[in-house]
Each structure stands twice: as C-alpha cells, then as structure tokens.
Amino acid sequence: MVEKDNPNLSIGKQCNLLSISRSSFYYQPKGETAMNLMLMRQIDEQFLETPFFGVRQMTWHR
C-alpha cells in the first residue's frame, strides 16, 4: 500500500492520497500485559459459571 522507498512520493503524501493518517501508518500494536490476560481469564471463568450475572453483579464479584 504505502511504499517507504518511493523517491517520488513522501510517506505523508502517500498516506494523504490513501486517506489514512501518518500515525496509523507508523502504529505498532502492543500485546496484552500478563495482568490484563489474567483478569480477562478470571472474568471469562466467572461468566461461564454465572452467565445470568449482569454488569453490576460482575463488577462487584470477587
């Protein structure tokens, strides 16, 4: 899509032509932290045990 080594068009110009921001082009996603993965796993386990819990009950559950 965007050619980094194009001598005729800068990266900014190419991004403009494609209607994307330059920051989107340079964005490198970071993985999930171990803490976040653990919390998501606990939430999933609780939801599987008690699928009838609503947002408030899931928020207050320990």
JSON list of N, CA and C in Angstrom, two decimals:
[
{"chain": "A", "resi": 1, "resn": "MET", "atom": "N", "xyz": [0.83, -1.17, 0.00]},
{"chain": "A", "resi": 1, "resn": "MET", "atom": "CA", "xyz": [0.00, 0.00, 0.00]},
{"chain": "A", "resi": 1, "resn": "MET", "atom": "C", "xyz": [0.89, 1.26, 0.00]},
{"chain": "A", "resi": 2, "resn": "VAL", "atom": "N", "xyz": [1.55, 1.52, 1.12]},
{"chain": "A", "resi": 2, "resn": "VAL", "atom": "CA", "xyz": [2.47, 2.66, 1.19]},
{"chain": "A", "resi": 2, "resn": "VAL", "atom": "C", "xyz": [3.87, 2.14, 0.95]},
{"chain": "A", "resi": 3, "resn": "GLU", "atom": "N", "xyz": [4.56, 2.75, 0.01]},
{"chain": "A", "resi": 3, "resn": "GLU", "atom": "CA", "xyz": [5.92, 2.35, -0.31]},
{"chain": "A", "resi": 3, "resn": "GLU", "atom": "C", "xyz": [6.88, 3.29, 0.41]},
{"chain": "A", "resi": 4, "resn": "LYS", "atom": "N", "xyz": [7.64, 2.74, 1.36]},
{"chain": "A", "resi": 4, "resn": "LYS", "atom": "CA", "xyz": [8.56, 3.56, 2.15]},
{"chain": "A", "resi": 4, "resn": "LYS", "atom": "C", "xyz": [9.67, 4.15, 1.29]},
{"chain": "A", "resi": 5, "resn": "ASP", "atom": "N", "xyz": [10.13, 3.44, 0.27]},
{"chain": "A", "resi": 5, "resn": "ASP", "atom": "CA", "xyz": [11.29, 3.86, -0.50]},
{"chain": "A", "resi": 5, "resn": "ASP", "atom": "C", "xyz": [10.93, 4.54, -1.82]},
{"chain": "A", "resi": 6, "resn": "ASN", "atom": "N", "xyz": [9.72, 5.03, -1.95]},
{"chain": "A", "resi": 6, "resn": "ASN", "atom": "CA", "xyz": [9.31, 5.70, -3.18]},
{"chain": "A", "resi": 6, "resn": "ASN", "atom": "C", "xyz": [9.94, 7.09, -3.22]},
{"chain": "A", "resi": 7, "resn": "PRO", "atom": "N", "xyz": [10.84, 7.36, -4.19]},
{"chain": "A", "resi": 7, "resn": "PRO", "atom": "CA", "xyz": [11.52, 8.66, -4.23]},
{"chain": "A", "resi": 7, "resn": "PRO", "atom": "C", "xyz": [10.60, 9.79, -4.73]},
{"chain": "A", "resi": 8, "resn": "ASN", "atom": "N", "xyz": [9.50, 9.46, -5.38]},
{"chain": "A", "resi": 8, "resn": "ASN", "atom": "CA", "xyz": [8.63, 10.49, -5.95]},
{"chain": "A", "resi": 8, "resn": "ASN", "atom": "C", "xyz": [7.56, 10.98, -4.98]},
{"chain": "A", "resi": 9, "resn": "LEU", "atom": "N", "xyz": [7.15, 10.12, -4.07]},
{"chain": "A", "resi": 9, "resn": "LEU", "atom": "CA", "xyz": [6.10, 10.49, -3.13]},
{"chain": "A", "resi": 9, "resn": "LEU", "atom": "C", "xyz": [6.56, 10.22, -1.69]},
{"chain": "A", "resi": 10, "resn": "SER", "atom": "N", "xyz": [6.44, 11.23, -0.85]},
{"chain": "A", "resi": 10, "resn": "SER", "atom": "CA", "xyz": [6.79, 11.03, 0.56]},
{"chain": "A", "resi": 10, "resn": "SER", "atom": "C", "xyz": [5.73, 10.14, 1.23]},
{"chain": "A", "resi": 11, "resn": "ILE", "atom": "N", "xyz": [6.08, 9.63, 2.39]},
{"chain": "A", "resi": 11, "resn": "ILE", "atom": "CA", "xyz": [5.13, 8.79, 3.12]},
{"chain": "A", "resi": 11, "resn": "ILE", "atom": "C", "xyz": [3.90, 9.61, 3.49]},
{"chain": "A", "resi": 12, "resn": "GLY", "atom": "N", "xyz": [4.11, 10.85, 3.88]},
{"chain": "A", "resi": 12, "resn": "GLY", "atom": "CA", "xyz": [2.98, 11.72, 4.23]},
{"chain": "A", "resi": 12, "resn": "GLY", "atom": "C", "xyz": [2.04, 11.93, 3.06]},
{"chain": "A", "resi": 13, "resn": "LYS", "atom": "N", "xyz": [2.60, 12.13, 1.88]},
{"chain": "A", "resi": 13, "resn": "LYS", "atom": "CA", "xyz": [1.77, 12.34, 0.68]},
{"chain": "A", "resi": 13, "resn": "LYS", "atom": "C", "xyz": [1.01, 11.07, 0.32]},
{"chain": "A", "resi": 14, "resn": "GLN", "atom": "N", "xyz": [1.68, 9.92, 0.42]},
{"chain": "A", "resi": 14, "resn": "GLN", "atom": "CA", "xyz": [1.01, 8.65, 0.13]},
{"chain": "A", "resi": 14, "resn": "GLN", "atom": "C", "xyz": [-0.12, 8.39, 1.11]},
{"chain": "A", "resi": 15, "resn": "CYS", "atom": "N", "xyz": [0.11, 8.67, 2.38]},
{"chain": "A", "resi": 15, "resn": "CYS", "atom": "CA", "xyz": [-0.94, 8.49, 3.38]},
{"chain": "A", "resi": 15, "resn": "CYS", "atom": "C", "xyz": [-2.11, 9.42, 3.09]},
{"chain": "A", "resi": 16, "resn": "ASN", "atom": "N", "xyz": [-1.81, 10.64, 2.69]},
{"chain": "A", "resi": 16, "resn": "ASN", "atom": "CA", "xyz": [-2.85, 11.61, 2.35]},
{"chain": "A", "resi": 16, "resn": "ASN", "atom": "C", "xyz": [-3.68, 11.10, 1.16]},
{"chain": "A", "resi": 17, "resn": "LEU", "atom": "N", "xyz": [-3.02, 10.58, 0.14]},
{"chain": "A", "resi": 17, "resn": "LEU", "atom": "CA", "xyz": [-3.71, 10.05, -1.03]},
{"chain": "A", "resi": 17, "resn": "LEU", "atom": "C", "xyz": [-4.60, 8.85, -0.67]},
{"chain": "A", "resi": 18, "resn": "LEU", "atom": "N", "xyz": [-4.16, 8.06, 0.32]},
{"chain": "A", "resi": 18, "resn": "LEU", "atom": "CA", "xyz": [-4.93, 6.89, 0.75]},
{"chain": "A", "resi": 18, "resn": "LEU", "atom": "C", "xyz": [-5.95, 7.23, 1.83]},
{"chain": "A", "resi": 19, "resn": "SER", "atom": "N", "xyz": [-5.97, 8.47, 2.24]},
{"chain": "A", "resi": 19, "resn": "SER", "atom": "CA", "xyz": [-6.89, 8.95, 3.29]},
{"chain": "A", "resi": 19, "resn": "SER", "atom": "C", "xyz": [-6.68, 8.23, 4.62]},
{"chain": "A", "resi": 20, "resn": "ILE", "atom": "N", "xyz": [-5.41, 8.01, 4.97]},
{"chain": "A", "resi": 20, "resn": "ILE", "atom": "CA", "xyz": [-5.09, 7.48, 6.29]},
{"chain": "A", "resi": 20, "resn": "ILE", "atom": "C", "xyz": [-4.12, 8.44, 6.96]},
{"chain": "A", "resi": 21, "resn": "SER", "atom": "N", "xyz": [-4.12, 8.46, 8.27]},
{"chain": "A", "resi": 21, "resn": "SER", "atom": "CA", "xyz": [-3.19, 9.34, 8.97]},
{"chain": "A", "resi": 21, "resn": "SER", "atom": "C", "xyz": [-1.81, 8.71, 9.00]},
{"chain": "A", "resi": 22, "resn": "ARG", "atom": "N", "xyz": [-0.80, 9.55, 9.09]},
{"chain": "A", "resi": 22, "resn": "ARG", "atom": "CA", "xyz": [0.57, 9.01, 9.16]},
{"chain": "A", "resi": 22, "resn": "ARG", "atom": "C", "xyz": [0.76, 8.21, 10.43]},
{"chain": "A", "resi": 23, "resn": "SER", "atom": "N", "xyz": [0.11, 8.64, 11.53]},
{"chain": "A", "resi": 23, "resn": "SER", "atom": "CA", "xyz": [0.26, 7.90, 12.78]},
{"chain": "A", "resi": 23, "resn": "SER", "atom": "C", "xyz": [-0.31, 6.48, 12.64]},
{"chain": "A", "resi": 24, "resn": "SER", "atom": "N", "xyz": [-1.36, 6.31, 11.85]},
{"chain": "A", "resi": 24, "resn": "SER", "atom": "CA", "xyz": [-1.90, 4.97, 11.60]},
{"chain": "A", "resi": 24, "resn": "SER", "atom": "C", "xyz": [-0.89, 4.11, 10.85]},
{"chain": "A", "resi": 25, "resn": "PHE", "atom": "N", "xyz": [-0.16, 4.74, 9.94]},
{"chain": "A", "resi": 25, "resn": "PHE", "atom": "CA", "xyz": [0.86, 4.01, 9.18]},
{"chain": "A", "resi": 25, "resn": "PHE", "atom": "C", "xyz": [1.99, 3.54, 10.09]},
{"chain": "A", "resi": 26, "resn": "TYR", "atom": "N", "xyz": [2.41, 4.39, 11.02]},
{"chain": "A", "resi": 26, "resn": "TYR", "atom": "CA", "xyz": [3.53, 4.06, 11.90]},
{"chain": "A", "resi": 26, "resn": "TYR", "atom": "C", "xyz": [3.13, 3.25, 13.13]},
{"chain": "A", "resi": 27, "resn": "TYR", "atom": "N", "xyz": [1.84, 3.10, 13.39]},
{"chain": "A", "resi": 27, "resn": "TYR", "atom": "CA", "xyz": [1.37, 2.44, 14.61]},
{"chain": "A", "resi": 27, "resn": "TYR", "atom": "C", "xyz": [1.83, 1.00, 14.68]},
{"chain": "A", "resi": 28, "resn": "GLN", "atom": "N", "xyz": [2.40, 0.63, 15.81]},
{"chain": "A", "resi": 28, "resn": "GLN", "atom": "CA", "xyz": [2.81, -0.75, 16.08]},
{"chain": "A", "resi": 28, "resn": "GLN", "atom": "C", "xyz": [2.03, -1.23, 17.30]},
{"chain": "A", "resi": 29, "resn": "PRO", "atom": "N", "xyz": [1.08, -2.15, 17.13]},
{"chain": "A", "resi": 29, "resn": "PRO", "atom": "CA", "xyz": [0.28, -2.58, 18.28]},
{"chain": "A", "resi": 29, "resn": "PRO", "atom": "C", "xyz": [1.13, -3.29, 19.32]},
{"chain": "A", "resi": 30, "resn": "LYS", "atom": "N", "xyz": [0.78, -3.07, 20.57]},
{"chain": "A", "resi": 30, "resn": "LYS", "atom": "CA", "xyz": [1.47, -3.73, 21.68]},
{"chain": "A", "resi": 30, "resn": "LYS", "atom": "C", "xyz": [0.58, -4.86, 22.16]},
{"chain": "A", "resi": 31, "resn": "GLY", "atom": "N", "xyz": [1.19, -5.92, 22.60]},
{"chain": "A", "resi": 31, "resn": "GLY", "atom": "CA", "xyz": [0.43, -7.06, 23.10]},
{"chain": "A", "resi": 31, "resn": "GLY", "atom": "C", "xyz": [-0.21, -6.77, 24.45]},
{"chain": "A", "resi": 32, "resn": "GLU", "atom": "N", "xyz": [-1.06, -7.66, 24.87]},
{"chain": "A", "resi": 32, "resn": "GLU", "atom": "CA", "xyz": [-1.71, -7.53, 26.18]},
{"chain": "A", "resi": 32, "resn": "GLU", "atom": "C", "xyz": [-0.70, -7.85, 27.28]},
{"chain": "A", "resi": 33, "resn": "THR", "atom": "N", "xyz": [-0.86, -7.18, 28.43]},
{"chain": "A", "resi": 33, "resn": "THR", "atom": "CA", "xyz": [0.01, -7.46, 29.58]},
{"chain": "A", "resi": 33, "resn": "THR", "atom": "C", "xyz": [-0.44, -8.76, 30.23]},
{"chain": "A", "resi": 34, "resn": "ALA", "atom": "N", "xyz": [0.45, -9.36, 30.99]},
{"chain": "A", "resi": 34, "resn": "ALA", "atom": "CA", "xyz": [0.12, -10.60, 31.70]},
{"chain": "A", "resi": 34, "resn": "ALA", "atom": "C", "xyz": [-1.01, -10.35, 32.70]},
{"chain": "A", "resi": 35, "resn": "MET", "atom": "N", "xyz": [-0.99, -9.20, 33.34]},
{"chain": "A", "resi": 35, "resn": "MET", "atom": "CA", "xyz": [-2.04, -8.87, 34.31]},
{"chain": "A", "resi": 35, "resn": "MET", "atom": "C", "xyz": [-3.40, -8.76, 33.62]},
{"chain": "A", "resi": 36, "resn": "ASN", "atom": "N", "xyz": [-3.45, -8.10, 32.47]},
{"chain": "A", "resi": 36, "resn": "ASN", "atom": "CA", "xyz": [-4.71, -7.95, 31.75]},
{"chain": "A", "resi": 36, "resn": "ASN", "atom": "C", "xyz": [-5.23, -9.31, 31.28]},
{"chain": "A", "resi": 37, "resn": "LEU", "atom": "N", "xyz": [-4.35, -10.17, 30.79]},
{"chain": "A", "resi": 37, "resn": "LEU", "atom": "CA", "xyz": [-4.76, -11.51, 30.36]},
{"chain": "A", "resi": 37, "resn": "LEU", "atom": "C", "xyz": [-5.33, -12.32, 31.52]},
{"chain": "A", "resi": 38, "resn": "MET", "atom": "N", "xyz": [-4.70, -12.20, 32.70]},
{"chain": "A", "resi": 38, "resn": "MET", "atom": "CA", "xyz": [-5.18, -12.91, 33.88]},
{"chain": "A", "resi": 38, "resn": "MET", "atom": "C", "xyz": [-6.57, -12.40, 34.27]},
{"chain": "A", "resi": 39, "resn": "LEU", "atom": "N", "xyz": [-6.76, -11.09, 34.26]},
{"chain": "A", "resi": 39, "resn": "LEU", "atom": "CA", "xyz": [-8.06, -10.53, 34.62]},
{"chain": "A", "resi": 39, "resn": "LEU", "atom": "C", "xyz": [-9.15, -10.94, 33.62]},
{"chain": "A", "resi": 40, "resn": "MET", "atom": "N", "xyz": [-8.83, -10.93, 32.34]},
{"chain": "A", "resi": 40, "resn": "MET", "atom": "CA", "xyz": [-9.80, -11.35, 31.34]},
{"chain": "A", "resi": 40, "resn": "MET", "atom": "C", "xyz": [-10.17, -12.82, 31.51]},
{"chain": "A", "resi": 41, "resn": "ARG", "atom": "N", "xyz": [-9.18, -13.65, 31.87]},
{"chain": "A", "resi": 41, "resn": "ARG", "atom": "CA", "xyz": [-9.44, -15.07, 32.10]},
{"chain": "A", "resi": 41, "resn": "ARG", "atom": "C", "xyz": [-10.37, -15.25, 33.29]},
{"chain": "A", "resi": 42, "resn": "GLN", "atom": "N", "xyz": [-10.13, -14.50, 34.38]},
{"chain": "A", "resi": 42, "resn": "GLN", "atom": "CA", "xyz": [-10.99, -14.60, 35.56]},
{"chain": "A", "resi": 42, "resn": "GLN", "atom": "C", "xyz": [-12.42, -14.16, 35.24]},
{"chain": "A", "resi": 43, "resn": "ILE", "atom": "N", "xyz": [-12.56, -13.10, 34.48]},
{"chain": "A", "resi": 43, "resn": "ILE", "atom": "CA", "xyz": [-13.89, -12.62, 34.09]},
{"chain": "A", "resi": 43, "resn": "ILE", "atom": "C", "xyz": [-14.59, -13.69, 33.25]},
{"chain": "A", "resi": 44, "resn": "ASP", "atom": "N", "xyz": [-13.87, -14.28, 32.30]},
{"chain": "A", "resi": 44, "resn": "ASP", "atom": "CA", "xyz": [-14.45, -15.33, 31.46]},
{"chain": "A", "resi": 44, "resn": "ASP", "atom": "C", "xyz": [-14.90, -16.53, 32.29]},
{"chain": "A", "resi": 45, "resn": "GLU", "atom": "N", "xyz": [-14.05, -16.94, 33.24]},
{"chain": "A", "resi": 45, "resn": "GLU", "atom": "CA", "xyz": [-14.41, -18.08, 34.09]},
{"chain": "A", "resi": 45, "resn": "GLU", "atom": "C", "xyz": [-15.66, -17.78, 34.90]},
{"chain": "A", "resi": 46, "resn": "GLN", "atom": "N", "xyz": [-15.72, -16.58, 35.48]},
{"chain": "A", "resi": 46, "resn": "GLN", "atom": "CA", "xyz": [-16.89, -16.22, 36.28]},
{"chain": "A", "resi": 46, "resn": "GLN", "atom": "C", "xyz": [-18.14, -16.15, 35.41]},
{"chain": "A", "resi": 47, "resn": "PHE", "atom": "N", "xyz": [-18.02, -15.60, 34.23]},
{"chain": "A", "resi": 47, "resn": "PHE", "atom": "CA", "xyz": [-19.17, -15.50, 33.34]},
{"chain": "A", "resi": 47, "resn": "PHE", "atom": "C", "xyz": [-19.68, -16.88, 32.94]},
{"chain": "A", "resi": 48, "resn": "LEU", "atom": "N", "xyz": [-18.76, -17.83, 32.73]},
{"chain": "A", "resi": 48, "resn": "LEU", "atom": "CA", "xyz": [-19.19, -19.19, 32.37]},
{"chain": "A", "resi": 48, "resn": "LEU", "atom": "C", "xyz": [-19.91, -19.86, 33.53]},
{"chain": "A", "resi": 49, "resn": "GLU", "atom": "N", "xyz": [-19.51, -19.53, 34.78]},
{"chain": "A", "resi": 49, "resn": "GLU", "atom": "CA", "xyz": [-20.18, -20.09, 35.96]},
{"chain": "A", "resi": 49, "resn": "GLU", "atom": "C", "xyz": [-21.53, -19.44, 36.20]},
{"chain": "A", "resi": 50, "resn": "THR", "atom": "N", "xyz": [-21.61, -18.14, 35.97]},
{"chain": "A", "resi": 50, "resn": "THR", "atom": "CA", "xyz": [-22.83, -17.39, 36.27]},
{"chain": "A", "resi": 50, "resn": "THR", "atom": "C", "xyz": [-23.19, -16.48, 35.10]},
{"chain": "A", "resi": 51, "resn": "PRO", "atom": "N", "xyz": [-23.67, -17.05, 33.99]},
{"chain": "A", "resi": 51, "resn": "PRO", "atom": "CA", "xyz": [-23.98, -16.23, 32.82]},
{"chain": "A", "resi": 51, "resn": "PRO", "atom": "C", "xyz": [-25.15, -15.27, 33.04]},
{"chain": "A", "resi": 52, "resn": "PHE", "atom": "N", "xyz": [-25.90, -15.46, 34.13]},
{"chain": "A", "resi": 52, "resn": "PHE", "atom": "CA", "xyz": [-27.05, -14.61, 34.42]},
{"chain": "A", "resi": 52, "resn": "PHE", "atom": "C", "xyz": [-26.64, -13.33, 35.15]},
{"chain": "A", "resi": 53, "resn": "PHE", "atom": "N", "xyz": [-25.36, -13.23, 35.57]},
{"chain": "A", "resi": 53, "resn": "PHE", "atom": "CA", "xyz": [-24.90, -12.00, 36.22]},
{"chain": "A", "resi": 53, "resn": "PHE", "atom": "C", "xyz": [-24.94, -10.86, 35.22]},
{"chain": "A", "resi": 54, "resn": "GLY", "atom": "N", "xyz": [-25.40, -9.73, 35.66]},
{"chain": "A", "resi": 54, "resn": "GLY", "atom": "CA", "xyz": [-25.38, -8.53, 34.84]},
{"chain": "A", "resi": 54, "resn": "GLY", "atom": "C", "xyz": [-24.10, -7.75, 35.08]},
{"chain": "A", "resi": 55, "resn": "VAL", "atom": "N", "xyz": [-24.04, -6.56, 34.54]},
{"chain": "A", "resi": 55, "resn": "VAL", "atom": "CA", "xyz": [-22.85, -5.74, 34.67]},
{"chain": "A", "resi": 55, "resn": "VAL", "atom": "C", "xyz": [-22.56, -5.42, 36.13]},
{"chain": "A", "resi": 56, "resn": "ARG", "atom": "N", "xyz": [-23.57, -5.06, 36.88]},
{"chain": "A", "resi": 56, "resn": "ARG", "atom": "CA", "xyz": [-23.37, -4.69, 38.29]},
{"chain": "A", "resi": 56, "resn": "ARG", "atom": "C", "xyz": [-22.86, -5.86, 39.11]},
{"chain": "A", "resi": 57, "resn": "GLN", "atom": "N", "xyz": [-23.45, -7.05, 38.91]},
{"chain": "A", "resi": 57, "resn": "GLN", "atom": "CA", "xyz": [-23.00, -8.22, 39.67]},
{"chain": "A", "resi": 57, "resn": "GLN", "atom": "C", "xyz": [-21.59, -8.62, 39.26]},
{"chain": "A", "resi": 58, "resn": "MET", "atom": "N", "xyz": [-21.26, -8.55, 37.99]},
{"chain": "A", "resi": 58, "resn": "MET", "atom": "CA", "xyz": [-19.90, -8.89, 37.56]},
{"chain": "A", "resi": 58, "resn": "MET", "atom": "C", "xyz": [-18.90, -7.87, 38.10]},
{"chain": "A", "resi": 59, "resn": "THR", "atom": "N", "xyz": [-19.31, -6.62, 38.22]},
{"chain": "A", "resi": 59, "resn": "THR", "atom": "CA", "xyz": [-18.42, -5.58, 38.74]},
{"chain": "A", "resi": 59, "resn": "THR", "atom": "C", "xyz": [-18.13, -5.81, 40.21]},
{"chain": "A", "resi": 60, "resn": "TRP", "atom": "N", "xyz": [-19.13, -6.23, 40.98]},
{"chain": "A", "resi": 60, "resn": "TRP", "atom": "CA", "xyz": [-18.95, -6.42, 42.42]},
{"chain": "A", "resi": 60, "resn": "TRP", "atom": "C", "xyz": [-18.41, -7.78, 42.79]},
{"chain": "A", "resi": 61, "resn": "HIS", "atom": "N", "xyz": [-18.40, -8.72, 41.88]},
{"chain": "A", "resi": 61, "resn": "HIS", "atom": "CA", "xyz": [-17.92, -10.07, 42.18]},
{"chain": "A", "resi": 61, "resn": "HIS", "atom": "C", "xyz": [-16.41, -10.07, 42.41]},
{"chain": "A", "resi": 62, "resn": "ARG", "atom": "N", "xyz": [-15.99, -10.90, 43.36]},
{"chain": "A", "resi": 62, "resn": "ARG", "atom": "CA", "xyz": [-14.55, -11.05, 43.61]},
{"chain": "A", "resi": 62, "resn": "ARG", "atom": "C", "xyz": [-14.11, -12.44, 43.28]}
]
